[in-house]
PDB file of C-alpha atoms in Angstrom:
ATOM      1  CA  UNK A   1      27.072  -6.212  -5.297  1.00 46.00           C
ATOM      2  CA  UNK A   2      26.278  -4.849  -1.877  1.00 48.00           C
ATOM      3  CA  UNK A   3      25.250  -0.748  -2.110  1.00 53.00           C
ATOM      4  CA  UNK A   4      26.281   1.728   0.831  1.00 58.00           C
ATOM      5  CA  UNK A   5      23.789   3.716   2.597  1.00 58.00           C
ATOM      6  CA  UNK A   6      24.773   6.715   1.115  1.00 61.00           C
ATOM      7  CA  UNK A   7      24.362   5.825  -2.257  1.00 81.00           C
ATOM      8  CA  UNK A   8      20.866   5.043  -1.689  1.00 88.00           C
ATOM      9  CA  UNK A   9      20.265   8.186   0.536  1.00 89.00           C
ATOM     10  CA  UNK A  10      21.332   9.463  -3.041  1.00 90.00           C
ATOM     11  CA  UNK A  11      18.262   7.329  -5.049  1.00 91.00           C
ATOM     12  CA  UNK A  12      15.942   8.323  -2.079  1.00 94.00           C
ATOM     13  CA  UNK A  13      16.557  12.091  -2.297  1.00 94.00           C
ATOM     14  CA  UNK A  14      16.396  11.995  -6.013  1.00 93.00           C
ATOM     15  CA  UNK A  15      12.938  10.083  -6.225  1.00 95.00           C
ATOM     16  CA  UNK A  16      10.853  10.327  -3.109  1.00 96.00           C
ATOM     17  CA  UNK A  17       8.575  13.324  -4.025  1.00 96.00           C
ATOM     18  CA  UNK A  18       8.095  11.232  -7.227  1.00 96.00           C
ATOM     19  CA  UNK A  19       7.359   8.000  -5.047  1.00 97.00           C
ATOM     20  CA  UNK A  20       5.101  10.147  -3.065  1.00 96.00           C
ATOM     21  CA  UNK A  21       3.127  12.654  -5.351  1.00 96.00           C
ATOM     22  CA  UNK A  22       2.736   8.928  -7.661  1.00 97.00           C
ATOM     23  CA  UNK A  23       1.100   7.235  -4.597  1.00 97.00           C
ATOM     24  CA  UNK A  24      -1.366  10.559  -3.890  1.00 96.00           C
ATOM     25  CA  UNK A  25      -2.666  10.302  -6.991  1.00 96.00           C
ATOM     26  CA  UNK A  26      -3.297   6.458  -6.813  1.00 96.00           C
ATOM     27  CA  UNK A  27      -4.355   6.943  -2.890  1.00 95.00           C
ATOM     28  CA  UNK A  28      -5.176  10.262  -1.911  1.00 95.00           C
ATOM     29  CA  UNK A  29      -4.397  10.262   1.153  1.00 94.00           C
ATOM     30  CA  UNK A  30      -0.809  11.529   3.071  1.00 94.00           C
ATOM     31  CA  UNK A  31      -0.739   8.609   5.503  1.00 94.00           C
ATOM     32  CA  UNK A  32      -1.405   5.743   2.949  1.00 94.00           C
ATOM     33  CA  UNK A  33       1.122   7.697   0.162  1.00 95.00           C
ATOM     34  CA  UNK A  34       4.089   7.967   3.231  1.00 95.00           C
ATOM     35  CA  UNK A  35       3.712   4.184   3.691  1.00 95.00           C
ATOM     36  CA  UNK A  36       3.716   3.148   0.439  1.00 96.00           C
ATOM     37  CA  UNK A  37       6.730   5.696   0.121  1.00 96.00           C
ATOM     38  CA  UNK A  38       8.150   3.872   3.006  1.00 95.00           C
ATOM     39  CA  UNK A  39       7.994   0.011   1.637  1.00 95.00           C
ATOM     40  CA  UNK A  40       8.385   1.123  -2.018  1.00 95.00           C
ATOM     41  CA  UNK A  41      12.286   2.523  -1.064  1.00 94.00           C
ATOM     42  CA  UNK A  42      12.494  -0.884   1.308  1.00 93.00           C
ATOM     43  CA  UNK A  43      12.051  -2.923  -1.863  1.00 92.00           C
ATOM     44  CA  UNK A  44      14.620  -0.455  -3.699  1.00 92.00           C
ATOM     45  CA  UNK A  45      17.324  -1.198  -0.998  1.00 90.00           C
ATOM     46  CA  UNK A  46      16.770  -4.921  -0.912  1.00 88.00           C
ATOM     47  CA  UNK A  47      16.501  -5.058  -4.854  1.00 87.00           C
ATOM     48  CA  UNK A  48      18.964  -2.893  -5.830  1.00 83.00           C
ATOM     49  CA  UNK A  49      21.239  -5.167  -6.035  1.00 79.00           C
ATOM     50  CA  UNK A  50      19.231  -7.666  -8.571  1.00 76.00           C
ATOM     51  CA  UNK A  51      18.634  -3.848 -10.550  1.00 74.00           C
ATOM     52  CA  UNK A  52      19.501  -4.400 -14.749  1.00 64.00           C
ATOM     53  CA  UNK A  53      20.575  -1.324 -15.895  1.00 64.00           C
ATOM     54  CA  UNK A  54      18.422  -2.369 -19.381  1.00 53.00           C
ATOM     55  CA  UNK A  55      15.060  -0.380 -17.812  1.00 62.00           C
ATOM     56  CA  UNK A  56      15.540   2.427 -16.199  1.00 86.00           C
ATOM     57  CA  UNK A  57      15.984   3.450 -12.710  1.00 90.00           C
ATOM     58  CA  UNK A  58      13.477   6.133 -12.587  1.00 92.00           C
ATOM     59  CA  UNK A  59      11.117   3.624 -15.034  1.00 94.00           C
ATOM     60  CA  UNK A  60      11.778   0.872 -12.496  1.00 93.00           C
ATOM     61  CA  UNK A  61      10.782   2.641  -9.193  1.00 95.00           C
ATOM     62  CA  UNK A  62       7.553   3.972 -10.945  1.00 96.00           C
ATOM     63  CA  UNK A  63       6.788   0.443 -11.831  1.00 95.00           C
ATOM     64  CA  UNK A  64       7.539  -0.739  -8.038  1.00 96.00           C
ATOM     65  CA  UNK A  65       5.426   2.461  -7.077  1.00 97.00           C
ATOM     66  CA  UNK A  66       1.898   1.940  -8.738  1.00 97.00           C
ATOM     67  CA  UNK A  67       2.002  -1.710  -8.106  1.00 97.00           C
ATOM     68  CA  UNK A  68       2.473  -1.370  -4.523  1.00 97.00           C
ATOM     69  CA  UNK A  69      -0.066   1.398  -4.897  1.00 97.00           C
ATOM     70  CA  UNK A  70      -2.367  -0.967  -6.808  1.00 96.00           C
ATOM     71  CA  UNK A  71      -2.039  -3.773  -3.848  1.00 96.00           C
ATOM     72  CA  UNK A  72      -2.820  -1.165  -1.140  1.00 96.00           C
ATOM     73  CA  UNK A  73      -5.734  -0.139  -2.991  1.00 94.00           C
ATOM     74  CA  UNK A  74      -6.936  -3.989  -3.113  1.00 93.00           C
ATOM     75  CA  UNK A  75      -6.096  -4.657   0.499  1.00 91.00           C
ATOM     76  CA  UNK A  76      -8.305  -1.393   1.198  1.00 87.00           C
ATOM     77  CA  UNK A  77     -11.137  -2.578  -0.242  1.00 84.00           C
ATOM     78  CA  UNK A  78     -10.977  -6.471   0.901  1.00 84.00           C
ATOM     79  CA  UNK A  79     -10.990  -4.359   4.914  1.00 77.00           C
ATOM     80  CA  UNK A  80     -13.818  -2.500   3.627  1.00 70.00           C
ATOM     81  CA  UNK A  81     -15.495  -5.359   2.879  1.00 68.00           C
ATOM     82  CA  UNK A  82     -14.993  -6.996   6.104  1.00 64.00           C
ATOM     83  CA  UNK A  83     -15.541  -4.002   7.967  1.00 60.00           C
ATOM     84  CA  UNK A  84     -19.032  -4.167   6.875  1.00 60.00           C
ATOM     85  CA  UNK A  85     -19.318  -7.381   8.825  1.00 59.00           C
ATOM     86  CA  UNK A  86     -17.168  -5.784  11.593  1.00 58.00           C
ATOM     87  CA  UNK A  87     -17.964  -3.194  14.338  1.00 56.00           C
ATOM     88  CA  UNK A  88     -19.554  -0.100  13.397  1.00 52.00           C
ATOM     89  CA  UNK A  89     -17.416   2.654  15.160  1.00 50.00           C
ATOM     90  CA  UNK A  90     -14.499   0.977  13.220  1.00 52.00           C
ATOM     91  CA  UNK A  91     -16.176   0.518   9.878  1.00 50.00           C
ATOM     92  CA  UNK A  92     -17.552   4.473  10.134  1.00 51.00           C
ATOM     93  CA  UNK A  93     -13.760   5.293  11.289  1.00 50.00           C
ATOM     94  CA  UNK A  94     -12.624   3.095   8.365  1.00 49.00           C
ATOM     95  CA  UNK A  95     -14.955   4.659   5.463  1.00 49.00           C
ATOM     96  CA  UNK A  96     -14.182   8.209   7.014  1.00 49.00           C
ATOM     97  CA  UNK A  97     -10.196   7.851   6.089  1.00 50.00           C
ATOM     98  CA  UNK A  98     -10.908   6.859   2.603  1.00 51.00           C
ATOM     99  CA  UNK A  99     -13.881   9.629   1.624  1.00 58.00           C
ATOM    100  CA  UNK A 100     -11.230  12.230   2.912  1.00 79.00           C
ATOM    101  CA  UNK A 101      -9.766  13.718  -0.225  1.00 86.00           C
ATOM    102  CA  UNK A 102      -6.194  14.497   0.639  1.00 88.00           C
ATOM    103  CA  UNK A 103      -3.791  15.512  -2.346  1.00 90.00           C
ATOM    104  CA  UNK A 104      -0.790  18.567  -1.386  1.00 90.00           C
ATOM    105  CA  UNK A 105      -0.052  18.785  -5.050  1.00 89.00           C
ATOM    106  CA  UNK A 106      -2.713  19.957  -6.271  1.00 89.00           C
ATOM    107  CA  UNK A 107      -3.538  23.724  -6.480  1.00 87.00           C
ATOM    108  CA  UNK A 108      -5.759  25.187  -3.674  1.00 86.00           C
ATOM    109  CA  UNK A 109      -8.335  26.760  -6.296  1.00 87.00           C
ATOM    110  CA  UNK A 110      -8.697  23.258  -8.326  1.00 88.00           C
ATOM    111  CA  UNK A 111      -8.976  21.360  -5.192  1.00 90.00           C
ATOM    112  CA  UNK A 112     -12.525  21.143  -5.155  1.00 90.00           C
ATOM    113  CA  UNK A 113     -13.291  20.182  -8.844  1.00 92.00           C
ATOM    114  CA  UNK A 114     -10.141  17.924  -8.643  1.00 93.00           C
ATOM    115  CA  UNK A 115     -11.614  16.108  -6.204  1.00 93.00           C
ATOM    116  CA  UNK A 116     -14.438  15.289  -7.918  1.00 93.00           C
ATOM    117  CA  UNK A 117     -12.385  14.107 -11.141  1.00 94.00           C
ATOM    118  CA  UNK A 118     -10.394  11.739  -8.744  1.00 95.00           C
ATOM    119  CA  UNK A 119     -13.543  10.543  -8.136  1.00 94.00           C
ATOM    120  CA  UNK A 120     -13.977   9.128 -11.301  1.00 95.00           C
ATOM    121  CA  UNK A 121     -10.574   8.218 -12.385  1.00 96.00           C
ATOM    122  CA  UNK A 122     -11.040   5.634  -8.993  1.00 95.00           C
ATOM    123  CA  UNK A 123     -13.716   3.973 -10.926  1.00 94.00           C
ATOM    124  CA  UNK A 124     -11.821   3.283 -14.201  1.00 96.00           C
ATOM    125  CA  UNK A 125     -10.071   0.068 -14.611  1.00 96.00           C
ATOM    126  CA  UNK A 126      -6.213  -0.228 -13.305  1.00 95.00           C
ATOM    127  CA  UNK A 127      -4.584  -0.302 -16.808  1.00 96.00           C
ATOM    128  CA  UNK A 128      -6.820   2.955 -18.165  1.00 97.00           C
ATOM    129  CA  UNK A 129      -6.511   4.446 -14.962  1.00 97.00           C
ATOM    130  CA  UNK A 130      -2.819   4.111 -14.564  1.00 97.00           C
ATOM    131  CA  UNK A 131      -1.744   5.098 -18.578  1.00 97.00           C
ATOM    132  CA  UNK A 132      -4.282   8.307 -17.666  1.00 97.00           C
ATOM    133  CA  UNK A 133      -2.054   9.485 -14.286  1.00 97.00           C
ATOM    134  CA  UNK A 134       0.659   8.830 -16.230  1.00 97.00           C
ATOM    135  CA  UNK A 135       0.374  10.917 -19.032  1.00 96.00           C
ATOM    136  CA  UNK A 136      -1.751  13.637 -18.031  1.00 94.00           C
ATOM    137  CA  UNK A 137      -0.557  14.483 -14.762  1.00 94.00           C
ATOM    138  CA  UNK A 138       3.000  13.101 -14.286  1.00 95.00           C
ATOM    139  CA  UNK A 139       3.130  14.461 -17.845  1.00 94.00           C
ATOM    140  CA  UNK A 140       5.150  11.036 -19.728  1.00 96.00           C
ATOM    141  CA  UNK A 141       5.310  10.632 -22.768  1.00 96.00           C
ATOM    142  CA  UNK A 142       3.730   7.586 -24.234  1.00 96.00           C
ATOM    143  CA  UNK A 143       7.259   5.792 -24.883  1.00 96.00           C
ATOM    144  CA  UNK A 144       7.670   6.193 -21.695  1.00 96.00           C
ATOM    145  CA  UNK A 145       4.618   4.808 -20.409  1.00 97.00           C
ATOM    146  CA  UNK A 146       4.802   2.356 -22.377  1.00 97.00           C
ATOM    147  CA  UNK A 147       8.034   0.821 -20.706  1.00 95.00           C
ATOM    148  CA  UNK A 148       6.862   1.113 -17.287  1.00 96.00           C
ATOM    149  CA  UNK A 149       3.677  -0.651 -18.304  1.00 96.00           C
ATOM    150  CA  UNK A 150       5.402  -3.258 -19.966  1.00 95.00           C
ATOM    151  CA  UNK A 151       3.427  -2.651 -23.184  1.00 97.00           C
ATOM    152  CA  UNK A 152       3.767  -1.198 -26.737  1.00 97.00           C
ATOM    153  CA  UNK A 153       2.902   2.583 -27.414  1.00 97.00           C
ATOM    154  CA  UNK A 154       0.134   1.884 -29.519  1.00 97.00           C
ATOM    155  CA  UNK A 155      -1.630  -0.022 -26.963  1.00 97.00           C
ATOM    156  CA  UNK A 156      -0.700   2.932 -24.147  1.00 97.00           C
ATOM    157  CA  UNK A 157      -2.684   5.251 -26.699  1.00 97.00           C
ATOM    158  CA  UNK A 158      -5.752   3.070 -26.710  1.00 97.00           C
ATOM    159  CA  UNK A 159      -5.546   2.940 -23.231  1.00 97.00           C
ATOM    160  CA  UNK A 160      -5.259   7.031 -22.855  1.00 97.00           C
ATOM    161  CA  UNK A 161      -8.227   7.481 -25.296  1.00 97.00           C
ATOM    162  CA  UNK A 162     -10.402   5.137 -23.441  1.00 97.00           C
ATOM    163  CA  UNK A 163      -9.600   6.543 -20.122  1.00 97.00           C
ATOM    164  CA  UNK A 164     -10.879  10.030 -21.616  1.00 95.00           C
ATOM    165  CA  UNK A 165     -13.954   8.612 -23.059  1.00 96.00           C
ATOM    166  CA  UNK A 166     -14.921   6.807 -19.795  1.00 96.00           C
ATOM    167  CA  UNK A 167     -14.328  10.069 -17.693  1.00 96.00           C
ATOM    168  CA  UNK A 168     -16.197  12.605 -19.980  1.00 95.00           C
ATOM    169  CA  UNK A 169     -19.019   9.720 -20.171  1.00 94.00           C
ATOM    170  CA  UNK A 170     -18.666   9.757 -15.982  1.00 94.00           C
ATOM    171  CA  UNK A 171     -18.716  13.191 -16.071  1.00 94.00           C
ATOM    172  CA  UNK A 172     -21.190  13.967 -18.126  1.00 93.00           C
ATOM    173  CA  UNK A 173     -23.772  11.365 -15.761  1.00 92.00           C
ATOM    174  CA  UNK A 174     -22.340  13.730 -13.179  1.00 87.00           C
ATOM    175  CA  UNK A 175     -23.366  16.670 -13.895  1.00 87.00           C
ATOM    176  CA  UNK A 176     -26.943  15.387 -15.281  1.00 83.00           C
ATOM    177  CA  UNK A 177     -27.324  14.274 -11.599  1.00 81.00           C
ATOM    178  CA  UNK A 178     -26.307  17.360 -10.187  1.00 74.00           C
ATOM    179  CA  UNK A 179     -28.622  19.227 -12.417  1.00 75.00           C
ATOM    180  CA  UNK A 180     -31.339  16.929 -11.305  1.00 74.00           C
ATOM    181  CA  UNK A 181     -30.756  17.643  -7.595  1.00 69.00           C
ATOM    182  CA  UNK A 182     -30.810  21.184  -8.104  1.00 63.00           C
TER     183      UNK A 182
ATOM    184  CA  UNK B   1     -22.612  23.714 -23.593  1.00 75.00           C
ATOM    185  CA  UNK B   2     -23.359  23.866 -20.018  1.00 86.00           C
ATOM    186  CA  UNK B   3     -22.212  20.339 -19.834  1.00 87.00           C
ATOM    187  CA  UNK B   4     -19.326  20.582 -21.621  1.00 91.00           C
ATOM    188  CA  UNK B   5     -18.050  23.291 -19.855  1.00 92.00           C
ATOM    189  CA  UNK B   6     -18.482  21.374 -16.487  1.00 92.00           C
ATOM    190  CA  UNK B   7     -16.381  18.699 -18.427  1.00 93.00           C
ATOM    191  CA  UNK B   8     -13.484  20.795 -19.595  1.00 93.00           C
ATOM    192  CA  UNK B   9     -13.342  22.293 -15.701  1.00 93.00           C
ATOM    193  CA  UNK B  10     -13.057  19.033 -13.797  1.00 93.00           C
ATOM    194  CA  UNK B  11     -10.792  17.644 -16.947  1.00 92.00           C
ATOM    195  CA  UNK B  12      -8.469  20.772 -16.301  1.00 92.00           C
ATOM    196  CA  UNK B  13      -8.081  20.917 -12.741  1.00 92.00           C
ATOM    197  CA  UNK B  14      -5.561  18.630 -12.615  1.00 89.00           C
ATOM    198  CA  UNK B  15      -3.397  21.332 -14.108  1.00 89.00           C
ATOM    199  CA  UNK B  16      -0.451  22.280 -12.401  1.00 86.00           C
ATOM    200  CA  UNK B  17      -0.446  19.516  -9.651  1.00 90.00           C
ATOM    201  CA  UNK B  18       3.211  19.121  -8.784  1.00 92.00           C
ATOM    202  CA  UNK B  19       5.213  16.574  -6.947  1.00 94.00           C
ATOM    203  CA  UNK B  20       5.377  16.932  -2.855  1.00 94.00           C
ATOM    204  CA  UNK B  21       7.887  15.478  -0.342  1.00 93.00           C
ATOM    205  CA  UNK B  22       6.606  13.680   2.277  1.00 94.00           C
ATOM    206  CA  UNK B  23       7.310  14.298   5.907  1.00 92.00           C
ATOM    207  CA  UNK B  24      11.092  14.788   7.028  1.00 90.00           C
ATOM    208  CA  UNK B  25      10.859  11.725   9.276  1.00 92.00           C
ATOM    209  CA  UNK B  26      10.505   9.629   6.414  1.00 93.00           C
ATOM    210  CA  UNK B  27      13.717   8.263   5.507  1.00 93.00           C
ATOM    211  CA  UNK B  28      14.401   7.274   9.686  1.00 92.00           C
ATOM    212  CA  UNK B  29      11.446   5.544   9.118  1.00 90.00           C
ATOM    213  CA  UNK B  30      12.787   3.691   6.057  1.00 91.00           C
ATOM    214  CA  UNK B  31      15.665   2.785   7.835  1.00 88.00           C
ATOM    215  CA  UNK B  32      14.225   1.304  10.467  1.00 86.00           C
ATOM    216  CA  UNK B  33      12.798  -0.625   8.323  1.00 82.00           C
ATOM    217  CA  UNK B  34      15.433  -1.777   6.338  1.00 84.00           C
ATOM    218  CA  UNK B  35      17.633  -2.596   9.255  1.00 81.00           C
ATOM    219  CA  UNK B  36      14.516  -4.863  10.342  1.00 75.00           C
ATOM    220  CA  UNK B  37      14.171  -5.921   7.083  1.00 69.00           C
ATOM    221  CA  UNK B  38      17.476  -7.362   7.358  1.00 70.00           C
ATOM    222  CA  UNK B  39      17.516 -10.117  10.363  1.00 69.00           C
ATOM    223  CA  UNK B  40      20.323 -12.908   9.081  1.00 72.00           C
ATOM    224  CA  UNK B  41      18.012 -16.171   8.232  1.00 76.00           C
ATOM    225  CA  UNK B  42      20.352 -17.913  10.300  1.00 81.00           C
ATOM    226  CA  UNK B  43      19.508 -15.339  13.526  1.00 82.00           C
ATOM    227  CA  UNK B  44      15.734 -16.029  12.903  1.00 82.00           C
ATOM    228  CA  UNK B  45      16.377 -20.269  12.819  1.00 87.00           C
ATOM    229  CA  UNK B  46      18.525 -19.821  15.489  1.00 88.00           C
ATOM    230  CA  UNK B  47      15.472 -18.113  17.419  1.00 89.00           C
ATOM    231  CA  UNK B  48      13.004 -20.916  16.469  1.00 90.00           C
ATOM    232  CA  UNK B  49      14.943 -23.535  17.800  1.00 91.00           C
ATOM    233  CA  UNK B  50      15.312 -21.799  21.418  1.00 92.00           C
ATOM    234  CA  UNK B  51      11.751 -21.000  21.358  1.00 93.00           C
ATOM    235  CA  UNK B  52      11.221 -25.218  20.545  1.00 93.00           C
ATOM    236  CA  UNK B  53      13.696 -26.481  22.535  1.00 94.00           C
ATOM    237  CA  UNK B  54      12.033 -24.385  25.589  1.00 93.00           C
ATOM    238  CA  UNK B  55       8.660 -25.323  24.853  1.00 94.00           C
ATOM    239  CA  UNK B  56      10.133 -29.057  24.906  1.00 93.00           C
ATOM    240  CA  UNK B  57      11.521 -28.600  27.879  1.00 93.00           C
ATOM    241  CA  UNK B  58       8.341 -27.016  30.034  1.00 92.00           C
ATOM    242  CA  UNK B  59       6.595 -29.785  28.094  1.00 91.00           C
ATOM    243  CA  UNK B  60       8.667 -32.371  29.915  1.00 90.00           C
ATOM    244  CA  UNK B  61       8.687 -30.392  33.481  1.00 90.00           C
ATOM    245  CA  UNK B  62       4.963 -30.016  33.288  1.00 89.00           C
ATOM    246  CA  UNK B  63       4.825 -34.324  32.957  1.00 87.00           C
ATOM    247  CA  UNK B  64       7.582 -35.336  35.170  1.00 85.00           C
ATOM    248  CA  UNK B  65       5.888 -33.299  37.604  1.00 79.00           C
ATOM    249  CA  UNK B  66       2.539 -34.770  37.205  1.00 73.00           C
ATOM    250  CA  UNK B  67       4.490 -38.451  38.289  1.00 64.00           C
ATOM    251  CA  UNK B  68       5.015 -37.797  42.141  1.00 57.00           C
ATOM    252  CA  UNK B  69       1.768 -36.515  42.619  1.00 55.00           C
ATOM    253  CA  UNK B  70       0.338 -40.090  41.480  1.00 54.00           C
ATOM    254  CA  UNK B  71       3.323 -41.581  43.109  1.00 59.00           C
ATOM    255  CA  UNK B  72       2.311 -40.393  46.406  1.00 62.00           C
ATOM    256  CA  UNK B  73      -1.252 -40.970  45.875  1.00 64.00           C
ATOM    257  CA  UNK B  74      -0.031 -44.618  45.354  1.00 65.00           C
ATOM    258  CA  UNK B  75       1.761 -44.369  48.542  1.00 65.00           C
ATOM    259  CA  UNK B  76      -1.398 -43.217  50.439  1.00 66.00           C
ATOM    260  CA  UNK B  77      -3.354 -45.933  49.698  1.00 63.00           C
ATOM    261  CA  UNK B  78      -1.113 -48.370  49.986  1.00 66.00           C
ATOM    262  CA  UNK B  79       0.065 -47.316  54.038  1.00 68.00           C
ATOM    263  CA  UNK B  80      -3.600 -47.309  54.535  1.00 68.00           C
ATOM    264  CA  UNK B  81      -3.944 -50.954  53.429  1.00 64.00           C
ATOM    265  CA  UNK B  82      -2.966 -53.650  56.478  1.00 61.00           C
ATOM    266  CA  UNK B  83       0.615 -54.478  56.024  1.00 64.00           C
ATOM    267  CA  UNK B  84      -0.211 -57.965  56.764  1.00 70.00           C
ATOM    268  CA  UNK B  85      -2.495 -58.865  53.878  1.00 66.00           C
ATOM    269  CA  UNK B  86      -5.622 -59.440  56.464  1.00 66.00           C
ATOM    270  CA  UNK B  87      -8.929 -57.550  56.062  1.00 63.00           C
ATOM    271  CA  UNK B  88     -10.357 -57.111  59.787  1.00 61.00           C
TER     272      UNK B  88
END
């Protein structure tokens, strides 16, 4: 079944800032989210056709989404790696782009204290991490999560509990170290 | 309580974050990529097999060009030699 243009100008319209605002919270950063934007809706057009309608639309391009967000993050790191190895005006340039904090969704007055909680969610492992930016601040409901995870609710709830746990424990080591400086 | 409070702040701040659309250019972008995405199979064998079949055939230039060279080099010597077969 071949789909026109049009109908996926449709799809792209209807779920880019979604596509986007999902890769800013795995990536923070506008350049990396637009070009995982950009090969998440290539993979759309050239799997559209394959497309069940038994998941989802919307649960199937979040699922595309934070994997290719997942693999970007891995590649990152892997150049980070060898940019330690590599030149130093391209490693500093390198390690410059990924300490900026860059997230247009977020509220100018949290921006600062976000920043610092995206700090930690980075460190928590991909399942926790994901099921956390999922339900907190795309707002899903568990069932929902669940399906785009490819697991059962119960174990999305673990994984939401644990996520919290880890960041208050995070958090907490924070601030102790901030105290400690001052 | 101090603590705490630094807890609930950072835990809170994601509150009201709200989806974003990316630049305008975006979806030129995609297309571009899409329409590059979608080179026939056959276009890109068809490709391979020029690029081969020219590489074959500089291959054999190169070498049949090499052959006169000796050829003549042949040639020198052998004008320089005595036609008749005697040394002196």
């Amino acid at each position: 079944m071949q789909f026109h243009l049009n109908d996926f100008k449709g799809i792209y319209d209807q779920y880019v800032a979604l596509v986007y605002t999902v890769a800013l919270h795995y990536l923070q950063n506008t350049q990396d989210a637009e070009e995982i934007t950009q090969d998440v809706f290539v993979q759309v057009h050239q799997s559209l056709h394959k497309f069940r309608n038994d998941a989802a639309l919307k649960t199937w391009i979040y699922r595309i989404t934070i994997n290719k967000s997942l693999d970007f993050i891995k590649y990152k790191k892997s150049r980070k790696r060898f940019f330690v190895f590599g030149h130093k005006a391209d490693a500093e340039a390198e390690l410059h782009k990924i300490a900026h904090f860059e997230h247009p969704g977020i509220l100018m007055e949290n921006k600062e204290n976000a920043e610092q909680l995206f700090a930690v969610i980075n460190q928590l492992p991909e399942n926790q991490k994901t099921a956390f930016l999922l339900s907190k601040l795309e707002g899903l409901s568990n069932p929902e999560i669940a399906a785009i995870m490819e697991v059962s609710v119960s174990s999305v709830e673990s994984l939401v509990f644990r996520a919290k746990t880890s960041l208050r424990e995070k958090l907490a080591a924070k601030f102790e170290t901030h105290r400690k400086k001052k | 309580m101090e603590k705490d409070q630094f807890i609930e702040t950072i835990l809170n701040s994601s509150k009201g974050i709200s989806h974003v659309a990316p630049s305008n250019d975006l979806f030129s972008k995609i297309e571009h990529g899409i329409t590059a995405a979608n080179v026939p199979a056959r276009t890109i064998w068809w490709v391979a097999a020029s690029v081969a079949v020219l590489v074959a055939l500089n291959i054999t230039a190169v070498s049949a060009g090499k052959k006169p060279a000796e050829d003549q080099t042949t040639t020198v010597l052998a004008s320089t030699l005595a036609p008749n077969n005697q040394l002196y």
